[in-house]
Coordinates of C-alpha atoms and ligand atoms in Angstrom, one line a residue:
X11 CA 92.2 66.5 95.8
X12 CA 93.9 68.9 98.5
X13 CA 94.5 73.0 98.1
X14 CA 97.9 74.9 100.2
X15 CA 97.6 78.3 101.0
X16 CA 100.8 80.3 101.6
X17 CA 101.8 83.7 100.1
X18 CA 101.9 84.7 96.7
X19 CA 106.2 84.0 96.7
X20 CA 107.7 84.2 93.3
X21 CA 104.5 84.7 90.7
X22 CA 104.0 82.2 88.0
X23 CA 101.8 78.9 86.9
X24 CA 102.6 75.7 86.1
X25 CA 102.1 72.6 86.8
X26 CA 104.8 69.6 87.7
X27 CA 105.6 66.8 89.5
X28 CA 106.1 66.2 93.4
X29 CA 109.6 66.1 94.4
X30 CA 109.4 66.4 98.9
X31 CA 112.7 67.1 100.1
X32 CA 113.0 65.9 103.4
X33 CA 115.7 68.0 105.1
X34 CA 117.5 65.8 107.2
X35 CA 117.5 64.7 110.8
X36 CA 120.0 67.1 112.7
X37 CA 121.5 66.3 116.0
X38 CA 121.1 69.0 118.2
X39 CA 121.6 66.8 122.1
X40 CA 124.7 68.7 124.1
X41 CA 126.9 65.8 123.8
X42 CA 130.3 65.7 125.9
X43 CA 133.1 66.1 123.9
X44 CA 136.6 65.3 126.2
X45 CA 139.2 67.0 124.2
X46 CA 137.8 70.4 123.5
X47 CA 140.5 71.1 121.0
X48 CA 140.7 68.0 119.2
X49 CA 136.5 69.3 118.9
X50 CA 137.1 73.0 117.9
X51 CA 139.7 71.8 114.8
X52 CA 137.3 69.5 113.3
X53 CA 134.1 73.1 113.6
X54 CA 137.0 75.1 112.2
X55 CA 137.7 72.5 109.2
X56 CA 133.4 71.9 108.5
X57 CA 133.9 75.6 108.5
X58 CA 136.9 75.5 105.7
X59 CA 135.0 72.9 103.9
X60 CA 131.5 74.9 104.1
X61 CA 133.2 78.4 102.3
X62 CA 135.0 76.3 99.7
X63 CA 131.5 74.8 98.3
X64 CA 130.4 78.7 98.6
X65 CA 132.9 80.1 97.6
X66 CA 132.3 77.9 94.9
X67 CA 128.1 78.8 94.4
X68 CA 129.2 81.9 94.5
X69 CA 130.9 81.5 90.9
X70 CA 128.5 79.1 89.4
X71 CA 125.5 80.8 90.4
X72 CA 124.0 83.5 87.9
X73 CA 123.6 87.5 87.5
X74 CA 122.4 88.8 90.4
X75 CA 122.4 85.7 92.7
X76 CA 126.4 85.3 93.7
X77 CA 125.6 87.8 96.6
X78 CA 124.0 85.4 98.8
X79 CA 126.5 83.8 98.9
X80 CA 128.6 86.2 99.5
X81 CA 126.8 87.1 102.5
X82 CA 126.8 83.8 104.0
X83 CA 130.7 83.3 103.4
X84 CA 130.6 86.8 106.3
X85 CA 128.2 85.8 108.7
X86 CA 130.5 81.8 108.8
X87 CA 133.8 83.9 108.6
X88 CA 131.9 86.3 112.2
X89 CA 135.0 85.5 114.3
X90 CA 134.0 87.6 116.7
X91 CA 130.8 87.7 116.9
X92 CA 129.7 84.4 116.4
X93 CA 132.6 81.6 116.2
X94 CA 134.6 83.2 119.3
X95 CA 131.7 82.7 121.6
X96 CA 130.7 79.0 119.5
X97 CA 134.2 78.4 120.7
X98 CA 134.1 79.1 124.1
X99 CA 131.1 77.7 125.2
X100 CA 132.3 74.1 124.1
X101 CA 135.7 74.6 125.7
X102 CA 133.5 76.1 128.9
X103 CA 131.0 73.4 129.1
X104 CA 133.0 70.4 126.8
X105 CA 130.0 69.8 124.6
X106 CA 130.0 69.3 121.1
X107 CA 130.1 72.3 118.4
X108 CA 126.7 71.5 116.8
X109 CA 125.2 72.0 120.2
X110 CA 127.3 75.0 120.7
X111 CA 126.2 76.0 117.7
X112 CA 122.7 76.3 117.8
X113 CA 122.8 77.5 121.5
X114 CA 124.5 81.0 119.8
X115 CA 122.0 80.3 117.0
X116 CA 119.2 80.5 119.2
X117 CA 120.5 83.4 121.0
X118 CA 121.0 85.1 117.2
X119 CA 118.0 84.7 116.1
X120 CA 115.4 86.0 119.4
X121 CA 117.6 89.3 118.9
X122 CA 116.5 89.5 115.2
X123 CA 113.5 88.8 115.9
X124 CA 112.8 90.6 118.6
X125 CA 113.7 94.1 116.8
X126 CA 110.2 95.6 114.7
X127 CA 111.5 95.1 111.4
X128 CA 110.5 92.8 108.8
X129 CA 114.0 92.6 107.1
X130 CA 115.5 92.5 109.6
X131 CA 113.5 89.3 110.6
X132 CA 114.1 87.8 107.6
X133 CA 117.9 88.2 108.0
X134 CA 117.9 84.9 111.1
X135 CA 116.8 83.3 108.7
X136 CA 121.0 83.7 106.3
X137 CA 122.3 82.1 109.9
X138 CA 120.0 80.0 110.4
X139 CA 120.7 78.1 107.7
X140 CA 124.5 78.8 107.7
X141 CA 124.6 77.6 111.1
X142 CA 122.2 74.2 109.5
X143 CA 124.0 73.8 106.5
X144 CA 127.4 73.9 108.6
X145 CA 126.4 71.5 111.7
X146 CA 125.1 69.4 108.7
X147 CA 129.1 69.3 107.2
X148 CA 130.0 68.7 111.2
X149 CA 127.8 65.6 110.7
X150 CA 128.6 65.0 107.1
X151 CA 125.2 65.0 106.3
X152 CA 125.7 67.8 103.4
X153 CA 122.8 67.9 100.9
X154 CA 123.0 67.1 97.3
X155 CA 120.6 67.3 94.5
X156 CA 117.4 66.8 95.7
X157 CA 116.1 66.1 92.7
X158 CA 119.2 62.9 92.2
X159 CA 116.6 59.1 92.0
X160 CA 114.2 61.1 90.5
X161 CA 112.5 60.8 87.4
X162 CA 111.0 63.2 84.9
X163 CA 110.9 67.4 84.0
X164 CA 109.0 69.5 85.9
X165 CA 109.7 69.2 89.4
X166 CA 107.9 71.1 92.3
X167 CA 109.9 70.7 95.0
X168 CA 108.1 70.7 98.4
X169 CA 110.1 71.5 101.7
X170 CA 109.6 73.0 104.9
X171 CA 112.3 75.0 104.6
X172 CA 114.9 75.5 101.3
X173 CA 118.0 77.1 102.6
X174 CA 119.3 79.9 98.7
X175 CA 122.5 77.0 98.5
X176 CA 119.6 73.8 98.3
X177 CA 118.0 75.4 95.5
X178 CA 120.7 75.8 93.9
X179 CA 122.4 72.6 94.3
X180 CA 119.1 71.9 92.3
X181 CA 118.9 70.4 88.7
X182 CA 117.5 74.6 87.5
X183 CA 116.7 71.9 84.5
X184 CA 114.1 70.3 86.0
X185 CA 113.2 72.8 88.4
X186 CA 109.3 74.0 88.0
X187 CA 108.3 75.1 91.3
X188 CA 109.2 75.6 95.3
X189 CA 106.1 75.8 97.7
X190 CA 107.4 75.5 101.6
X191 CA 106.2 75.3 104.7
X192 CA 107.9 78.7 106.5
X193 CA 109.3 81.4 105.0
X194 CA 108.3 84.8 104.3
X195 CA 108.4 86.9 101.1
X196 CA 111.0 88.5 101.0
X197 CA 113.5 85.1 102.3
X198 CA 116.8 85.5 100.1
X199 CA 114.8 82.3 98.7
X200 CA 112.7 84.1 98.0
X201 CA 114.9 86.6 96.2
X202 CA 117.0 83.4 94.5
X203 CA 113.0 81.7 93.1
X204 CA 112.3 85.7 91.2
X205 CA 115.7 86.1 89.6
X206 CA 115.2 82.0 88.4
X207 CA 111.7 83.0 87.1
X208 CA 110.3 80.1 88.8
X209 CA 107.2 80.7 90.8
X210 CA 107.6 79.4 94.3
X211 CA 104.8 79.5 97.5
X212 CA 105.7 80.1 101.5
X213 CA 105.4 80.4 104.8
X214 CA 101.7 77.9 103.5
X215 CA 101.7 75.7 106.9
X216 CA 102.8 72.7 108.5
X217 CA 101.7 70.0 104.6
X218 CA 104.7 67.7 104.4
X219 CA 103.2 64.9 105.9
X220 CA 100.2 64.5 103.5
X221 CA 102.8 64.9 100.3
X222 CA 104.2 62.2 98.6
X223 CA 106.9 62.8 95.7
X224 CA 105.4 62.3 91.9
X225 CA 101.7 64.0 93.0
X226 CA 99.5 65.7 90.6
X227 CA 100.6 69.9 90.8
X228 CA 99.6 72.7 90.4
X229 CA 100.9 75.2 91.6
X230 CA 100.5 79.7 90.7
X231 CA 102.7 82.1 93.1
X232 CA 100.8 85.1 92.2
X233 CA 97.9 84.0 93.8
X234 CA 99.3 81.3 96.9
X235 CA 97.8 79.0 95.9
X236 CA 99.0 75.2 95.1
X237 CA 96.4 72.2 94.1
X238 CA 97.5 68.6 94.9
X239 CA 96.0 66.1 92.3
X240 CA 93.6 68.6 90.9
X241 CA 90.6 66.7 89.8
X242 CA 90.1 66.6 85.0
X243 CA 88.1 69.7 85.4
X244 CA 90.7 71.4 87.0
X245 CA 93.5 70.5 85.3
X246 CA 91.4 71.5 81.6
X247 CA 90.8 75.0 83.4
X248 CA 94.2 75.6 84.7
X249 CA 95.9 74.8 81.5
X250 CA 94.0 77.2 79.4
X251 CA 94.5 80.3 81.7
X252 CA 98.1 78.6 81.8
X253 CA 98.8 79.1 77.9
X254 CA 96.9 82.8 77.5
X255 CA 98.8 84.0 81.0
X256 CA 101.8 82.1 78.5
X257 CA 101.2 83.8 75.1
X258 CA 100.4 87.3 77.4
X259 CA 103.5 87.3 79.1
X260 CA 106.4 86.1 75.3
X261 CA 104.8 89.6 74.1
X262 CA 105.1 92.1 77.3
X263 CA 108.7 90.5 77.8
X264 CA 109.6 91.6 74.6
X265 CA 108.5 94.7 74.5
X266 CA 110.2 95.2 78.3
X267 CA 113.2 95.4 77.1
X268 CA 112.8 97.2 73.7
X269 CA 111.5 102.0 73.8
X270 CA 108.2 102.1 73.9
X271 CA 106.8 104.2 70.8
X272 CA 103.1 104.6 70.2
X273 CA 102.0 103.7 66.4
X274 CA 103.2 107.6 65.4
X275 CA 105.9 107.4 66.5
X276 CA 105.7 109.1 70.2
X277 CA 108.3 107.6 73.3
X278 CA 107.0 107.6 76.2
X279 CA 110.0 106.8 79.0
X280 CA 108.8 103.0 80.9
X281 CA 110.4 103.5 84.2
X282 CA 110.3 101.7 87.8
X283 CA 109.5 102.3 91.1
X284 CA 111.8 101.1 94.1
X285 CA 113.1 101.7 97.4
X286 CA 112.7 98.7 99.0
X287 CA 115.2 96.4 99.7
X288 CA 114.0 93.8 97.9
X289 CA 113.1 95.3 95.2
X290 CA 116.3 97.6 94.1
X291 CA 118.5 94.1 94.6
X292 CA 116.3 92.5 92.0
X293 CA 115.9 96.0 90.1
X294 CA 117.9 95.2 85.8
X295 CA 117.5 98.3 84.3
X296 CA 117.7 96.5 81.1
X297 CA 113.9 95.4 81.9
X298 CA 113.1 98.9 81.9
X299 CA 114.3 102.7 81.2
X300 CA 116.2 103.4 84.5
X301 CA 113.5 104.7 87.6
X302 CA 111.2 107.4 87.8
X303 CA 111.1 106.7 91.4
X304 CA 112.9 105.7 94.6
X305 CA 111.4 105.8 97.7
X306 CA 114.2 106.5 100.3
X307 CA 112.2 106.3 103.6
X308 CA 112.6 102.7 103.3
X309 CA 116.3 103.7 103.5
X310 CA 115.4 105.1 107.5
X311 CA 112.9 102.5 107.9
X312 CA 115.3 99.8 107.7
X313 CA 118.2 101.8 110.6
X314 CA 116.8 102.1 113.9
X315 CA 118.5 105.6 113.9
X316 CA 119.8 108.2 111.0
X317 CA 121.5 106.6 108.4
X318 CA 124.9 108.8 108.1
X319 CA 125.4 110.4 104.4
X320 CA 128.7 107.3 103.5
X321 CA 125.8 104.6 104.1
X322 CA 123.4 107.1 101.8
X323 CA 125.7 107.1 99.2
X324 CA 126.3 104.2 99.4
X325 CA 122.8 103.1 98.3
X326 CA 122.1 106.0 96.5
X327 CA 125.9 105.5 94.4
X328 CA 124.6 101.8 93.8
X329 CA 121.5 101.9 92.4
X330 CA 122.8 105.2 90.0
X331 CA 125.5 102.2 89.0
X332 CA 123.0 100.2 88.3
X333 CA 121.5 102.2 85.8
X334 CA 124.2 103.5 84.7
X335 CA 122.6 106.3 81.2
X336 CA 119.5 106.0 82.6
X337 CA 117.7 108.3 84.7
X338 CA 117.8 107.9 88.6
X339 CA 115.2 109.9 90.0
X340 CA 115.8 110.1 93.5
X341 CA 112.9 111.7 95.8
X342 CA 113.9 113.3 99.9
X343 CA 112.6 111.5 102.2
X344 CA 108.4 111.8 102.0
X345 CA 108.1 110.9 106.0
X346 CA 104.5 111.1 108.1
X347 CA 101.5 110.7 106.9
X348 CA 100.6 107.1 107.1
X349 CA 105.1 106.2 107.2
X350 CA 106.3 106.3 110.5
X351 CA 110.0 106.5 112.5
X352 CA 110.2 105.8 116.0
X353 CA 113.4 107.5 116.3
X354 CA 112.4 110.6 114.6
X355 CA 109.9 111.0 118.1
X356 CA 107.3 112.8 115.0
X357 CA 104.1 114.6 117.0
X358 CA 101.0 112.7 117.3
X359 CA 98.9 114.6 114.7
X360 CA 95.1 114.5 114.8
X361 CA 95.0 114.7 110.6
X362 CA 99.1 113.3 109.2
X363 CA 97.8 113.5 106.9
X364 CA 96.9 117.2 106.8
X365 CA 99.9 117.5 108.8
X366 CA 104.4 117.5 109.7
X367 CA 105.1 115.6 106.9
X368 CA 107.3 114.7 103.5
X369 CA 109.0 118.7 102.9
X370 CA 106.9 120.1 105.3
X371 CA 109.4 118.0 108.4
X372 CA 112.5 118.2 105.9
X373 CA 112.3 122.0 105.5
X374 CA 111.8 122.2 109.5
X375 CA 114.7 119.3 110.3
X376 CA 117.6 121.0 108.2
X377 CA 120.3 118.7 109.4
X378 CA 118.8 116.0 108.4
X379 CA 117.8 117.0 105.0
X380 CA 121.2 118.5 104.1
X381 CA 122.5 115.3 104.9
X382 CA 120.9 113.3 102.2
X383 CA 120.5 115.6 99.4
X384 CA 124.9 115.7 100.7
X385 CA 123.9 111.7 99.7
X386 CA 122.9 112.2 96.5
X387 CA 124.8 115.1 95.2
X388 CA 127.9 111.9 95.4
X389 CA 126.0 110.3 93.8
X390 CA 125.0 111.8 90.8
X391 CA 128.9 111.8 90.0
X392 CA 127.4 107.3 89.0
X393 CA 125.6 107.8 87.3
X394 CA 122.4 110.0 85.6
X395 CA 121.0 111.1 88.6
X396 CA 117.7 113.7 89.3
X397 CA 116.1 114.6 93.4
X398 CA 112.9 115.2 93.9
X399 CA 111.6 117.6 96.6
X400 CA 108.0 115.4 97.6
X401 CA 104.4 117.0 98.4
X402 CA 104.8 120.9 97.3
X403 CA 102.5 122.7 97.3
X404 CA 104.4 126.7 96.9
X405 CA 106.4 127.8 95.0
X406 CA 108.5 129.0 97.9
X407 CA 109.0 125.9 99.6
X408 CA 111.2 124.8 96.4
X409 CA 112.8 127.7 95.8
X410 CA 114.0 127.2 100.1
X411 CA 114.9 123.5 99.1
X412 CA 117.1 124.8 96.1
X413 CA 118.5 126.5 98.7
X414 CA 120.0 123.7 100.9
X415 CA 120.2 122.1 98.7
X416 CA 122.9 124.9 96.9
X417 CA 124.1 124.9 100.9
X418 CA 124.7 121.0 100.4
X419 CA 126.2 121.6 97.1
X420 CA 128.9 124.2 98.7
X421 CA 130.1 122.4 101.5
X422 CA 131.4 119.7 99.3
X423 CA 132.5 121.9 96.5
X424 CA 134.8 122.9 99.8
X425 CA 135.6 118.9 100.5
X426 CA 137.0 118.4 97.4
X427 CA 134.1 115.7 96.8
X428 CA 132.8 115.1 93.6
X429 CA 129.1 116.5 92.3
X430 CA 126.9 116.8 89.1
X431 CA 126.5 120.7 89.4
X432 CA 123.8 121.0 86.6
X433 CA 121.9 117.8 88.6
X434 CA 117.9 117.9 87.3
X435 CA 115.9 119.1 90.3
X436 CA 112.4 118.3 90.2
X437 CA 109.1 117.9 92.2
X438 CA 105.9 115.6 92.8
X439 CA 102.5 117.1 92.7
X440 CA 99.9 114.9 94.5
X441 CA 98.6 118.6 95.9
X442 CA 95.0 120.4 93.9
X443 CA 97.3 123.2 95.3
X444 CA 100.5 122.3 93.5
X445 CA 97.7 121.9 89.9
X446 CA 96.6 125.1 90.1
X447 CA 100.2 126.6 90.6
X448 CA 101.7 124.5 88.1
X449 CA 102.8 127.3 85.7
X450 CA 104.4 129.1 87.9
X451 CA 106.0 125.8 89.5
X452 CA 107.5 124.9 85.9
X453 CA 109.4 128.0 85.8
X454 CA 111.2 127.0 88.8
X455 CA 112.4 123.6 88.4
X456 CA 113.2 120.7 85.7
X457 CA 110.5 118.2 85.3
X458 CA 107.3 117.5 87.4
X459 CA 106.2 113.5 88.3
X460 CA 102.1 112.9 89.0
X461 CA 101.7 111.3 92.6
X462 CA 98.4 110.0 91.6
X463 CA 98.1 108.1 94.6
X464 CA 97.8 111.4 96.7
X465 CA 97.2 113.2 94.5
X466 CA 94.2 112.0 94.3
X467 CA 93.3 111.7 98.0
X468 CA 93.8 115.6 98.3
X469 CA 92.0 116.8 94.9
X470 CA 89.2 114.7 96.0
X471 CA 89.1 114.5 100.2
X472 CA 89.1 111.0 100.3
X473 CA 91.6 109.0 102.5
X474 CA 93.6 106.5 101.2
X475 CA 93.6 104.2 103.5
X476 CA 90.3 104.2 104.8
X477 CA 88.3 101.4 103.2
X478 CA 84.1 103.4 103.6
X479 CA 85.9 106.1 101.0
X480 CA 87.4 104.3 98.7
X481 CA 84.0 104.8 96.8
X482 CA 85.2 108.2 95.5
X483 CA 89.1 107.5 96.3
X484 CA 88.9 106.3 92.5
X485 CA 91.9 106.3 89.6
X486 CA 89.2 108.1 86.5
X487 CA 87.7 110.8 89.0
X488 CA 87.1 113.7 85.8
X489 CA 88.9 116.3 88.6
X490 CA 91.7 114.0 88.9
X491 CA 92.3 113.9 85.0
X492 CA 91.8 117.6 84.6
X493 CA 94.3 117.8 87.2
X494 CA 97.2 116.1 85.5
X495 CA 95.4 117.6 82.4
X496 CA 96.2 120.5 83.4
X497 CA 100.1 120.3 84.5
X498 CA 101.5 118.3 81.4
X499 CA 100.0 121.3 80.1
X500 CA 101.4 123.6 82.0
X501 CA 104.7 121.4 82.4
X502 CA 104.5 121.4 78.6
X503 CA 104.6 125.3 78.0
X504 CA 107.8 126.2 79.7
X505 CA 109.2 123.2 78.5
X506 CA 109.7 120.4 80.8
X507 CA 109.2 117.3 81.1
X508 CA 106.0 115.1 83.2
X509 CA 106.2 112.0 84.7
X510 CA 103.6 110.0 86.1
X511 CA 105.1 107.7 89.6
X512 CA 101.9 107.3 91.4
X513 CA 99.4 103.4 90.3
X514 CA 97.8 105.3 88.0
X515 CA 100.5 105.2 85.3
X516 CA 100.2 101.9 84.6
X517 CA 95.9 101.7 84.8
X518 CA 95.4 100.2 82.0
X519 CA 92.4 101.4 80.4
X520 CA 94.5 105.2 81.6
X521 CA 97.7 104.3 79.3
X522 CA 96.6 105.4 76.1
X523 CA 94.7 108.4 78.5
X524 CA 97.9 109.1 78.9
X525 CA 100.1 108.7 76.0
X526 CA 97.3 111.5 74.5
X527 CA 98.6 113.8 77.1
X528 CA 101.8 113.3 76.7
X529 CA 103.2 112.1 79.0
X530 CA 106.6 111.6 78.8
X531 CA 107.2 109.2 81.3
X532 CA 105.5 106.4 82.8
X533 CA 107.4 105.0 86.4
X534 CA 105.1 101.2 87.5
X535 CA 106.4 98.4 88.7
X536 CA 108.7 96.1 87.7
X537 CA 106.1 93.2 87.4
X538 CA 104.1 96.0 84.4
X539 CA 106.5 97.7 82.2
X540 CA 105.8 95.5 79.9
X541 CA 102.6 95.7 79.7
X542 CA 102.3 98.5 80.1
X543 CA 105.0 99.7 77.0
X544 CA 102.6 96.9 75.7
X545 CA 100.0 98.8 75.4
X546 CA 101.6 102.1 74.9
X547 CA 102.5 100.7 71.4
X548 CA 99.1 99.0 70.0
X549 CA 98.3 103.1 69.7
X550 CA 98.7 106.8 67.9
X551 CA 99.1 109.3 69.9
X552 CA 97.0 111.8 67.4
X553 CA 94.1 109.2 67.1
X554 CA 93.3 109.2 71.1
X555 CA 92.8 112.9 71.7
X556 CA 89.0 113.0 71.0
X557 CA 89.5 109.7 73.8
X558 CA 91.0 112.5 75.4
X559 CA 88.1 115.2 74.7
X560 CA 85.3 113.4 75.6
X561 CA 86.8 111.4 79.3
X562 CA 87.3 115.0 79.9
X563 CA 83.9 116.5 78.8
X564 CA 82.5 113.5 81.1
X565 CA 80.4 114.8 84.0
X566 CA 80.3 111.5 85.0
X567 CA 82.7 108.0 86.5
X568 CA 81.0 105.1 83.9
X569 CA 81.2 107.8 81.7
X570 CA 85.1 108.2 81.9
X571 CA 85.4 103.6 82.2
X572 CA 83.0 103.3 79.7
X573 CA 85.5 105.3 76.8
X574 CA 88.1 103.7 78.1
X575 CA 87.2 101.0 78.3
X576 CA 85.9 100.6 74.5
X577 CA 89.0 102.4 73.5
X578 CA 90.9 99.3 75.1
X579 CA 88.7 97.1 73.6
X580 CA 89.0 98.4 70.1
X581 CA 92.4 97.8 69.9
X582 CA 92.5 94.3 71.0
X583 CA 93.6 94.9 74.7
X584 CA 92.0 92.3 77.5
X585 CA 93.6 93.4 80.8
Ligands
LIG2 C1 101.9 109.2 95.0 O1 101.4 110.4 95.8 O2 101.4 108.5 93.8 C2 103.1 108.2 95.4 C3 104.1 107.9 93.8 O3 104.5 108.7 96.9 P1 103.4 108.0 98.1 O4 102.8 106.7 97.3 O5 105.5 107.2 99.0 O6 102.6 108.9 98.7
LIG3 MG1 102.9 111.1 98.2

């Protein structure tokens, strides 16, 4: 038995048989050439041939997978930025095209790697992939289906690295999993594995020398653990776990695409939280009821300077169009606290979580705020967009933010740019001040969304990032649960909806409590939509009222946990 531990790339448990995908060795030496123009012509012909194969892959790839190959085609077509330099090297140094491409690839890779941005670093992988495949084309060793000549059905491929094109070329009906020595969790290969629903473990370090074709393998994509040649007992244990997990997943997947009605007909919308590139790319409106929290900070963090109105508009519009008539709640910039932006030159503060952050910063930097509001408003012409302000403490802040929104609207009107005049405006309830003022706040906005991650921290005075105080930072803290109940009552008394977009929204034992409180919308991680909907569908709102009363009347947290766990247990839910 051999255990390989890597990064959890794409979730899922499989058992299968190993196939070693040996990348063919490329020749990267500086071979001198006589006729440089002929060398360039041959390279351009290979570019064309590779481009045609990418176009074919883009056309035949499944839904959501074609974009990767289109992005590759763009890199391949980059004459001014990349291939002009390659051609200059061939001409000036009289060297072969593979060597010239490799020199340019190394140069570009080092630039990308020097930028402190995980996403950009992994985009360097795309350029590497294009260069390697082009060189393979030039040298006549471009890859086909790595499963050709391999027997068996459930095949787990082991490779140093895999390009998306390698993945698409595989016989996908037999591909059960992927394990790579290199690569990160946001690489396009992983994104593709997720779209294909294939478990993947990546970045596992050197292992290829120890693997041979046909070895038995257990792969757990959720934990990043791979067991090669497992013992009989490990296989048995795995099969039991897998069977239970598969059964649950099938039930959850069925629930994911349906409305989440309780047994007595109360409907809770289950939305997803998104914002980072990977989850935006993977977002599928069919698998949820909408987006309950679009964390726009990620857009700002992926740039080295303030993102322009047009840049933001494209990003918001893209998601609004994906959502169609389902809601898309865009939260305005929530920077500060644990999220910093170099180009903003934010002051160093003794207590950043109590300092210059989120709406406070936006109301001060109205130029930055208005640019964002205009971009969101413009996107509102393309879908069911709602605007949400974070970290609200007072009604004054809401009025001020809404006044800036009105000036943004006036400017767009003047420019003749369309937007939804009645775009709903909501706020996050993340501070005890907002909880205590929720009756007044409700009269000034269209909806509330509870940011429990922060609300727990501010209510219990325990830093959400400090492991020493995590015993106080508790999901089931009674003061927090009472606070959320109070906000729900005030929202409904004034005829507005309340959602929860913090992590407690998908906490299994708390879901019945949210149903009992009549929370209208829960926004959760995309992978948890099905489970959340399933739990909601197992209870009757009316019957849970007694549970709610008992929980809110508890003295100690262990009593809350006991009551809620018994409630799940009685309904036969094991989570
Ligand atoms: C929250 O505080 O619950 C929330 C959703 O916002 P964030 O986690 O981005 O602070
Ligand atoms: Mg928050």
